[in-house]
Amino acid sequence: MNVDLTPEQDQLRDAVRALGRKYGHEYFVRKAKAGEHTTELWHEAGRLGYLGVNIPTEYGGGGGGITELALVCEELAATGCPLLLLVVSPAIAATIIHKHGTEEQRKRHLPGLADGSQKIVFAITEPDAGSNFHRLATVARRDGDDWLLTGRKVYISGVDEAGHVLVVARTEDAATGKLKPALFLVPTDAPGLEKTKLEMEILSPENQFMLFLDDVRVPADALVGESLDAGLPALFAGLNPERITVAAMGAGTGRYAIEKASDYTSSRKVWGGRSIGTHQGVAHPLAHAAIQVELARLMIQKAATLYDAGRDLEAGVAGNMAKYAAGEAAALAVDTAVQALGGAGMTTEYGVATLLGAARAGRIAPVSREMILNFVAQHVLGQDKSY
């Protein structure tokens, strides 16, 4: 694997970093604490083409892959602006619609996703089933030419910012009578769809919601794909991009925390005029965290390269490993940075404790570290399924 970026990827990384620094972590925190969204940053990123780097050029995108979108996620996070909806809208929704939507759905949605004028969020997780699609209770049933959706979803990001939510439901297979997954593009203002904001201990400009669907009526063309047979492959199409871009955001967060801590510890002098960074008790934990972040970045690059090459099974393994490694590394980096800064680390001014909640959540969502370990044990080590 070539670890060097192409000249175009280098230019993309530099340009996104410049945009992120223009806004910075103070902007991110100010928006989050005010209950506002990072609208200005999102629209500028869209206007510059960064939101659609993975979308084909014929639909207004940059024609790149998940490698390029991961660069965007990482660099914005590395400047203190980790945007969760980059994962949800360009990575998950755009990939699913591009790969498994109808041509009409591609034409209707991909240009807006590419330029940032449209956001589509993703709803799979349920209060009882989690994200286990085998146990989902949200169902879709035919009513003439329409579909009626009923169920509940939880921890759905950014519903208040999106025009549509991509809902995973279960439908009855007419041939077998068994329930099978299907995806529906549901307007967020559809009658019967209600949302309740969840109060989270995470400082973020992006909100989480509980969704209630009570016979939400959508037309036949809301079904993603030409038939119900598209449901399962469409669902799986979003998993690898999700894990890779979440991992990239985590790696960027880790880089940001280590940079902030390194700047502080190299200039902070307490004992005899020497910076506190000269002491191994301060420097070694930071160095250890930096190594973990860099290792995670290598696995992210491998996963993205495999995915863009169409090697989905290998990308699935690498993507899960990347997500695990980045989640652990980001949590370690932020915690280590807080410790290195001491009391200053807990202030808003120094901008590291503000990421504690989000970094910790990266070990849980969108798939927990324990489920990744189960996946690796079963699919890499050949162990029997444990659950």
Short mmCIF file of C-alpha atoms in Angstrom, two decimals:
data_model
loop_
_atom_site.label_atom_id
_atom_site.label_comp_id
_atom_site.label_asym_id
_atom_site.label_seq_id
_atom_site.Cartn_x
_atom_site.Cartn_y
_atom_site.Cartn_z
CA MET A 1 0.00 0.00 0.00
CA ASN A 2 1.29 3.41 -0.95
CA VAL A 3 1.14 5.63 2.16
CA ASP A 4 1.73 8.81 0.16
CA LEU A 5 -1.25 10.91 -0.81
CA THR A 6 -1.69 11.94 -4.42
CA PRO A 7 -1.02 15.61 -5.23
CA GLU A 8 -4.78 16.16 -5.49
CA GLN A 9 -5.36 14.56 -2.08
CA ASP A 10 -2.57 16.67 -0.59
CA GLN A 11 -4.21 19.80 -1.97
CA LEU A 12 -7.58 18.69 -0.58
CA ARG A 13 -6.10 18.08 2.87
CA ASP A 14 -4.40 21.49 2.92
CA ALA A 15 -7.51 23.29 1.70
CA VAL A 16 -9.82 21.62 4.22
CA ARG A 17 -7.35 22.32 7.02
CA ALA A 18 -7.33 26.00 6.04
CA LEU A 19 -11.12 26.10 6.10
CA GLY A 20 -11.24 24.40 9.50
CA ARG A 21 -8.75 26.84 10.96
CA LYS A 22 -10.77 29.74 9.61
CA TYR A 23 -13.60 28.70 11.93
CA GLY A 24 -11.77 26.77 14.66
CA HIS A 25 -12.77 25.08 17.88
CA GLU A 26 -13.97 28.27 19.53
CA TYR A 27 -16.59 28.63 16.79
CA PHE A 28 -17.59 24.98 17.23
CA VAL A 29 -17.97 25.35 21.01
CA ARG A 30 -19.81 28.66 20.75
CA LYS A 31 -22.35 27.18 18.37
CA ALA A 32 -22.83 24.08 20.50
CA LYS A 33 -23.33 26.03 23.73
CA ALA A 34 -25.80 28.37 22.04
CA GLY A 35 -27.84 25.45 20.75
CA GLU A 36 -27.03 26.44 17.18
CA HIS A 37 -25.67 24.56 14.19
CA THR A 38 -22.40 25.04 12.29
CA THR A 39 -24.39 26.27 9.30
CA GLU A 40 -21.78 28.71 8.02
CA LEU A 41 -19.01 26.11 8.02
CA TRP A 42 -21.25 23.49 6.41
CA HIS A 43 -22.37 25.77 3.59
CA GLU A 44 -18.86 27.00 2.88
CA ALA A 45 -17.55 23.43 2.82
CA GLY A 46 -20.33 22.57 0.38
CA ARG A 47 -19.67 25.58 -1.83
CA LEU A 48 -15.99 24.63 -2.00
CA GLY A 49 -16.86 21.06 -2.98
CA TYR A 50 -15.65 19.29 0.14
CA LEU A 51 -18.98 17.71 1.13
CA GLY A 52 -19.36 15.96 -2.20
CA VAL A 53 -15.86 14.69 -2.82
CA ASN A 54 -17.12 11.08 -2.85
CA ILE A 55 -20.13 11.76 -5.09
CA PRO A 56 -19.80 11.14 -8.86
CA THR A 57 -19.19 14.20 -11.04
CA GLU A 58 -22.37 13.63 -13.06
CA TYR A 59 -24.33 14.41 -9.90
CA GLY A 60 -22.31 17.48 -8.95
CA GLY A 61 -19.67 15.78 -6.81
CA GLY A 62 -15.91 15.57 -6.94
CA GLY A 63 -15.73 12.04 -8.32
CA GLY A 64 -13.46 10.77 -5.54
CA GLY A 65 -14.02 8.07 -2.98
CA ILE A 66 -14.26 7.43 0.73
CA THR A 67 -10.51 8.09 0.94
CA GLU A 68 -11.15 11.72 0.04
CA LEU A 69 -14.18 12.06 2.32
CA ALA A 70 -12.17 10.58 5.20
CA LEU A 71 -9.56 13.29 4.60
CA VAL A 72 -12.27 15.95 4.91
CA CYS A 73 -13.61 14.40 8.13
CA GLU A 74 -10.16 14.09 9.67
CA GLU A 75 -8.89 17.55 8.78
CA LEU A 76 -11.96 19.38 10.04
CA ALA A 77 -11.76 17.39 13.29
CA ALA A 78 -8.04 18.15 13.54
CA THR A 79 -8.90 21.86 13.62
CA GLY A 80 -11.43 21.31 16.40
CA CYS A 81 -14.54 21.04 14.19
CA PRO A 82 -15.63 17.37 14.16
CA LEU A 83 -18.84 17.42 12.10
CA LEU A 84 -20.90 14.29 12.73
CA LEU A 85 -23.24 14.94 9.83
CA LEU A 86 -20.34 14.44 7.42
CA VAL A 87 -20.61 10.79 8.39
CA VAL A 88 -24.39 10.65 8.25
CA SER A 89 -25.19 12.58 5.06
CA PRO A 90 -22.28 12.35 2.53
CA ALA A 91 -20.86 9.03 3.78
CA ILE A 92 -23.94 6.94 4.59
CA ALA A 93 -26.89 8.49 2.74
CA ALA A 94 -25.05 9.54 -0.42
CA THR A 95 -23.31 6.18 -0.74
CA ILE A 96 -26.55 4.24 -0.32
CA ILE A 97 -28.44 6.39 -2.83
CA HIS A 98 -25.58 6.33 -5.33
CA LYS A 99 -25.07 2.58 -5.17
CA HIS A 100 -28.61 1.33 -4.69
CA GLY A 101 -31.06 4.14 -5.35
CA THR A 102 -33.01 4.60 -8.55
CA GLU A 103 -31.73 7.00 -11.17
CA GLU A 104 -34.52 9.40 -10.24
CA GLN A 105 -33.43 9.26 -6.59
CA ARG A 106 -29.83 9.95 -7.59
CA LYS A 107 -30.81 12.96 -9.67
CA ARG A 108 -33.15 14.27 -6.97
CA HIS A 109 -30.84 13.97 -3.97
CA LEU A 110 -27.14 13.65 -4.85
CA PRO A 111 -26.58 17.19 -6.22
CA GLY A 112 -27.97 18.71 -3.02
CA LEU A 113 -25.91 16.39 -0.85
CA ALA A 114 -22.83 17.38 -2.86
CA ASP A 115 -23.23 21.13 -2.51
CA GLY A 116 -24.51 21.03 1.08
CA SER A 117 -27.95 22.43 0.32
CA GLN A 118 -29.53 19.12 1.32
CA LYS A 119 -28.94 16.83 4.28
CA ILE A 120 -30.27 13.30 4.70
CA VAL A 121 -29.91 11.60 8.07
CA PHE A 122 -30.02 7.91 8.89
CA ALA A 123 -32.38 6.04 11.22
CA ILE A 124 -31.66 2.43 12.09
CA THR A 125 -31.17 2.28 15.88
CA GLU A 126 -34.19 1.37 18.03
CA PRO A 127 -34.81 1.43 21.80
CA ASP A 128 -35.09 -2.37 22.08
CA ALA A 129 -33.16 -3.72 19.10
CA GLY A 130 -30.25 -1.30 19.01
CA SER A 131 -28.84 -1.47 15.48
CA ASN A 132 -29.51 -5.21 15.07
CA PHE A 133 -31.60 -5.13 11.90
CA HIS A 134 -32.75 -8.70 12.53
CA ARG A 135 -34.70 -7.43 15.54
CA LEU A 136 -36.01 -4.11 14.27
CA ALA A 137 -39.63 -3.45 15.19
CA THR A 138 -40.22 -0.61 12.73
CA VAL A 139 -42.38 -2.04 9.96
CA ALA A 140 -43.52 -0.85 6.54
CA ARG A 141 -46.70 -2.18 4.97
CA ARG A 142 -48.35 -1.58 1.63
CA ASP A 143 -51.43 0.58 1.38
CA GLY A 144 -52.38 0.80 -2.26
CA ASP A 145 -49.41 2.31 -4.09
CA ASP A 146 -48.09 3.89 -0.88
CA TRP A 147 -46.20 2.62 2.15
CA LEU A 148 -47.15 3.13 5.80
CA LEU A 149 -44.28 3.15 8.32
CA THR A 150 -44.75 2.57 12.05
CA GLY A 151 -42.15 2.28 14.79
CA ARG A 152 -39.62 4.09 16.95
CA LYS A 153 -36.02 5.13 16.38
CA VAL A 154 -33.49 6.50 18.87
CA TYR A 155 -30.16 8.39 18.79
CA ILE A 156 -30.89 9.76 15.35
CA SER A 157 -28.49 12.59 14.57
CA GLY A 158 -29.40 15.90 12.97
CA VAL A 159 -33.08 15.36 12.23
CA ASP A 160 -33.72 19.06 12.88
CA GLU A 161 -31.24 19.99 10.13
CA ALA A 162 -32.32 17.53 7.45
CA GLY A 163 -34.99 17.46 4.79
CA HIS A 164 -35.19 13.67 4.75
CA VAL A 165 -34.43 10.78 7.05
CA LEU A 166 -33.38 7.44 5.61
CA VAL A 167 -35.46 5.00 7.67
CA VAL A 168 -34.61 1.31 7.96
CA ALA A 169 -37.79 -0.72 8.33
CA ARG A 170 -38.90 -4.31 7.82
CA THR A 171 -41.32 -5.41 5.13
CA GLU A 172 -43.00 -8.72 4.44
CA ASP A 173 -41.61 -10.72 1.56
CA ALA A 174 -44.64 -11.71 -0.50
CA ALA A 175 -42.94 -14.93 -1.62
CA THR A 176 -41.81 -16.22 1.78
CA GLY A 177 -43.85 -14.23 4.29
CA LYS A 178 -40.62 -13.39 6.12
CA LEU A 179 -39.67 -9.89 7.16
CA LYS A 180 -36.78 -8.31 5.28
CA PRO A 181 -35.13 -4.90 5.63
CA ALA A 182 -35.96 -2.01 3.34
CA LEU A 183 -34.92 1.66 3.31
CA PHE A 184 -37.26 4.59 2.80
CA LEU A 185 -36.58 8.28 2.14
CA VAL A 186 -39.01 9.99 4.51
CA PRO A 187 -39.48 13.79 4.60
CA THR A 188 -38.77 15.05 8.10
CA ASP A 189 -42.02 17.05 8.00
CA ALA A 190 -44.15 14.07 7.00
CA PRO A 191 -47.47 13.76 8.90
CA GLY A 192 -47.20 11.13 11.62
CA LEU A 193 -43.47 11.61 12.11
CA GLU A 194 -42.66 13.18 15.45
CA LYS A 195 -39.26 13.89 16.98
CA THR A 196 -38.16 14.44 20.57
CA LYS A 197 -34.75 15.89 21.32
CA LEU A 198 -32.57 13.80 23.62
CA GLU A 199 -30.54 15.67 26.20
CA MET A 200 -26.96 14.43 25.86
CA GLU A 201 -23.84 15.03 27.95
CA ILE A 202 -21.89 15.67 24.76
CA LEU A 203 -20.92 19.15 23.64
CA SER A 204 -21.98 19.16 20.01
CA PRO A 205 -23.82 21.46 17.61
CA GLU A 206 -25.57 18.36 16.23
CA ASN A 207 -28.56 17.08 18.18
CA GLN A 208 -29.82 13.57 18.88
CA PHE A 209 -33.48 12.60 18.62
CA MET A 210 -36.06 9.95 19.37
CA LEU A 211 -38.36 9.43 16.37
CA PHE A 212 -41.93 8.20 16.49
CA LEU A 213 -43.50 6.98 13.25
CA ASP A 214 -47.26 6.53 13.40
CA ASP A 215 -48.53 5.30 10.03
CA VAL A 216 -46.24 7.70 8.19
CA ARG A 217 -47.39 7.60 4.59
CA VAL A 218 -44.81 7.78 1.82
CA PRO A 219 -45.21 7.17 -1.91
CA ALA A 220 -43.89 4.14 -3.73
CA ASP A 221 -40.82 6.02 -4.97
CA ALA A 222 -39.68 6.62 -1.37
CA LEU A 223 -38.44 3.03 -1.33
CA VAL A 224 -34.69 3.06 -2.01
CA GLY A 225 -33.95 1.01 -5.09
CA GLU A 226 -36.07 -0.59 -7.79
CA SER A 227 -37.50 -3.29 -5.51
CA LEU A 228 -37.44 -4.71 -1.99
CA ASP A 229 -34.46 -6.81 -3.01
CA ALA A 230 -32.31 -3.65 -2.79
CA GLY A 231 -32.90 -3.33 0.95
CA LEU A 232 -30.24 -5.59 2.41
CA PRO A 233 -27.37 -4.64 0.06
CA ALA A 234 -28.32 -0.97 0.45
CA LEU A 235 -28.18 -1.27 4.24
CA PHE A 236 -24.76 -2.90 4.14
CA ALA A 237 -23.50 -0.35 1.61
CA GLY A 238 -23.53 2.33 4.27
CA LEU A 239 -21.68 0.41 6.98
CA ASN A 240 -18.09 0.56 5.73
CA PRO A 241 -18.19 4.28 4.80
CA GLU A 242 -19.73 4.99 8.20
CA ARG A 243 -16.99 3.19 10.13
CA ILE A 244 -14.17 4.65 8.05
CA THR A 245 -15.35 8.26 8.31
CA VAL A 246 -16.17 7.95 12.03
CA ALA A 247 -12.65 6.62 12.51
CA ALA A 248 -11.21 9.53 10.52
CA MET A 249 -13.11 12.00 12.67
CA GLY A 250 -11.73 10.28 15.77
CA ALA A 251 -8.17 10.40 14.46
CA GLY A 252 -8.56 14.09 13.70
CA THR A 253 -9.87 14.73 17.19
CA GLY A 254 -6.87 12.90 18.63
CA ARG A 255 -4.50 14.99 16.53
CA TYR A 256 -6.17 18.18 17.68
CA ALA A 257 -5.92 17.23 21.36
CA ILE A 258 -2.26 16.22 21.11
CA GLU A 259 -1.37 19.42 19.26
CA LYS A 260 -3.08 21.56 21.91
CA ALA A 261 -1.34 19.67 24.72
CA SER A 262 2.05 19.76 23.00
CA ASP A 263 1.85 23.53 22.48
CA TYR A 264 0.97 24.00 26.13
CA THR A 265 3.55 21.65 27.64
CA SER A 266 6.40 22.98 25.49
CA SER A 267 5.79 26.55 26.70
CA ARG A 268 4.52 26.05 30.26
CA LYS A 269 7.37 26.53 32.76
CA VAL A 270 7.02 25.78 36.46
CA TRP A 271 10.24 24.29 37.86
CA GLY A 272 13.52 26.10 37.30
CA GLY A 273 12.64 27.59 33.97
CA ARG A 274 12.24 24.24 32.18
CA SER A 275 9.09 23.51 30.24
CA ILE A 276 6.93 20.79 31.77
CA GLY A 277 7.24 18.88 28.50
CA THR A 278 10.87 18.08 29.32
CA HIS A 279 9.63 15.78 32.08
CA GLN A 280 9.04 12.22 30.96
CA GLY A 281 5.96 11.94 33.17
CA VAL A 282 4.36 14.55 30.93
CA ALA A 283 6.02 13.80 27.58
CA HIS A 284 5.73 10.01 27.52
CA PRO A 285 1.92 9.83 27.85
CA LEU A 286 1.58 12.36 25.04
CA ALA A 287 4.05 10.44 22.88
CA HIS A 288 2.17 7.21 23.59
CA ALA A 289 -1.14 8.82 22.59
CA ALA A 290 0.44 10.24 19.43
CA ILE A 291 1.62 6.77 18.43
CA GLN A 292 -1.85 5.29 18.93
CA VAL A 293 -3.41 8.01 16.79
CA GLU A 294 -0.87 7.48 14.03
CA LEU A 295 -1.46 3.72 14.05
CA ALA A 296 -5.19 4.34 13.76
CA ARG A 297 -4.60 6.67 10.81
CA LEU A 298 -2.71 3.93 8.98
CA MET A 299 -5.60 1.49 9.45
CA ILE A 300 -8.07 4.15 8.27
CA GLN A 301 -6.01 4.66 5.13
CA LYS A 302 -5.90 0.92 4.53
CA ALA A 303 -9.65 0.55 5.04
CA ALA A 304 -10.47 3.46 2.72
CA THR A 305 -8.08 2.17 0.04
CA LEU A 306 -9.66 -1.30 0.14
CA TYR A 307 -13.16 0.16 0.04
CA ASP A 308 -12.44 2.40 -2.93
CA ALA A 309 -10.90 -0.58 -4.73
CA GLY A 310 -14.20 -2.46 -4.35
CA ARG A 311 -12.78 -5.05 -1.96
CA ASP A 312 -15.77 -4.88 0.38
CA LEU A 313 -15.10 -7.93 2.56
CA GLU A 314 -11.53 -6.87 3.31
CA ALA A 315 -12.69 -3.29 3.79
CA GLY A 316 -15.24 -4.53 6.31
CA VAL A 317 -12.54 -6.07 8.47
CA ALA A 318 -10.20 -3.09 8.09
CA GLY A 319 -13.01 -0.59 8.63
CA ASN A 320 -14.04 -2.22 11.88
CA MET A 321 -10.43 -2.35 13.06
CA ALA A 322 -9.94 1.29 12.07
CA LYS A 323 -13.04 2.35 13.97
CA TYR A 324 -11.90 0.43 17.06
CA ALA A 325 -8.36 1.81 16.92
CA ALA A 326 -9.45 5.40 16.32
CA GLY A 327 -12.08 5.29 19.05
CA GLU A 328 -9.53 4.11 21.58
CA ALA A 329 -6.86 6.52 20.35
CA ALA A 330 -9.13 9.58 20.39
CA ALA A 331 -10.38 8.89 23.92
CA LEU A 332 -6.79 8.34 25.09
CA ALA A 333 -5.51 11.47 23.36
CA VAL A 334 -8.19 13.78 24.76
CA ASP A 335 -7.88 12.38 28.27
CA THR A 336 -4.08 12.60 28.14
CA ALA A 337 -4.27 16.19 26.90
CA VAL A 338 -6.58 17.17 29.76
CA GLN A 339 -4.19 15.57 32.25
CA ALA A 340 -1.16 17.29 30.75
CA LEU A 341 -2.82 20.69 31.02
CA GLY A 342 -3.85 20.10 34.61
CA GLY A 343 -6.50 22.52 35.81
CA ALA A 344 -6.30 24.43 32.53
CA GLY A 345 -7.34 21.26 30.76
CA MET A 346 -10.77 21.46 32.36
CA THR A 347 -11.47 25.01 31.19
CA THR A 348 -13.40 25.96 28.09
CA GLU A 349 -10.64 28.38 27.13
CA TYR A 350 -8.03 25.71 26.43
CA GLY A 351 -10.42 23.65 24.32
CA VAL A 352 -9.70 20.04 25.18
CA ALA A 353 -12.21 19.06 27.88
CA THR A 354 -14.87 20.28 25.47
CA LEU A 355 -14.18 17.10 23.46
CA LEU A 356 -14.31 14.59 26.33
CA GLY A 357 -17.90 13.54 25.71
CA ALA A 358 -17.60 13.18 21.96
CA ALA A 359 -14.31 11.27 22.21
CA ARG A 360 -15.80 8.88 24.75
CA ALA A 361 -18.86 8.34 22.56
CA GLY A 362 -16.53 7.18 19.80
CA ARG A 363 -15.94 3.98 21.74
CA ILE A 364 -19.69 3.28 21.71
CA ALA A 365 -21.16 4.55 18.45
CA PRO A 366 -21.97 3.70 15.75
CA VAL A 367 -20.86 0.22 16.81
CA SER A 368 -19.41 -0.53 20.23
CA ARG A 369 -15.85 -1.70 20.78
CA GLU A 370 -17.23 -4.96 22.18
CA MET A 371 -19.19 -5.73 19.01
CA ILE A 372 -16.08 -5.02 16.94
CA LEU A 373 -14.14 -7.46 19.09
CA ASN A 374 -16.91 -10.01 18.51
CA PHE A 375 -16.64 -9.37 14.77
CA VAL A 376 -12.87 -9.83 14.72
CA ALA A 377 -13.01 -12.93 16.91
CA GLN A 378 -15.58 -14.54 14.62
CA HIS A 379 -14.49 -13.41 11.15
CA VAL A 380 -10.73 -13.09 11.59
CA LEU A 381 -9.91 -15.61 14.30
CA GLY A 382 -12.50 -18.19 13.32
CA GLN A 383 -14.18 -18.37 16.71
CA ASP A 384 -17.80 -19.45 17.15
CA LYS A 385 -20.36 -16.68 17.37
CA SER A 386 -20.74 -15.65 21.00
CA TYR A 387 -24.13 -13.92 20.90
#
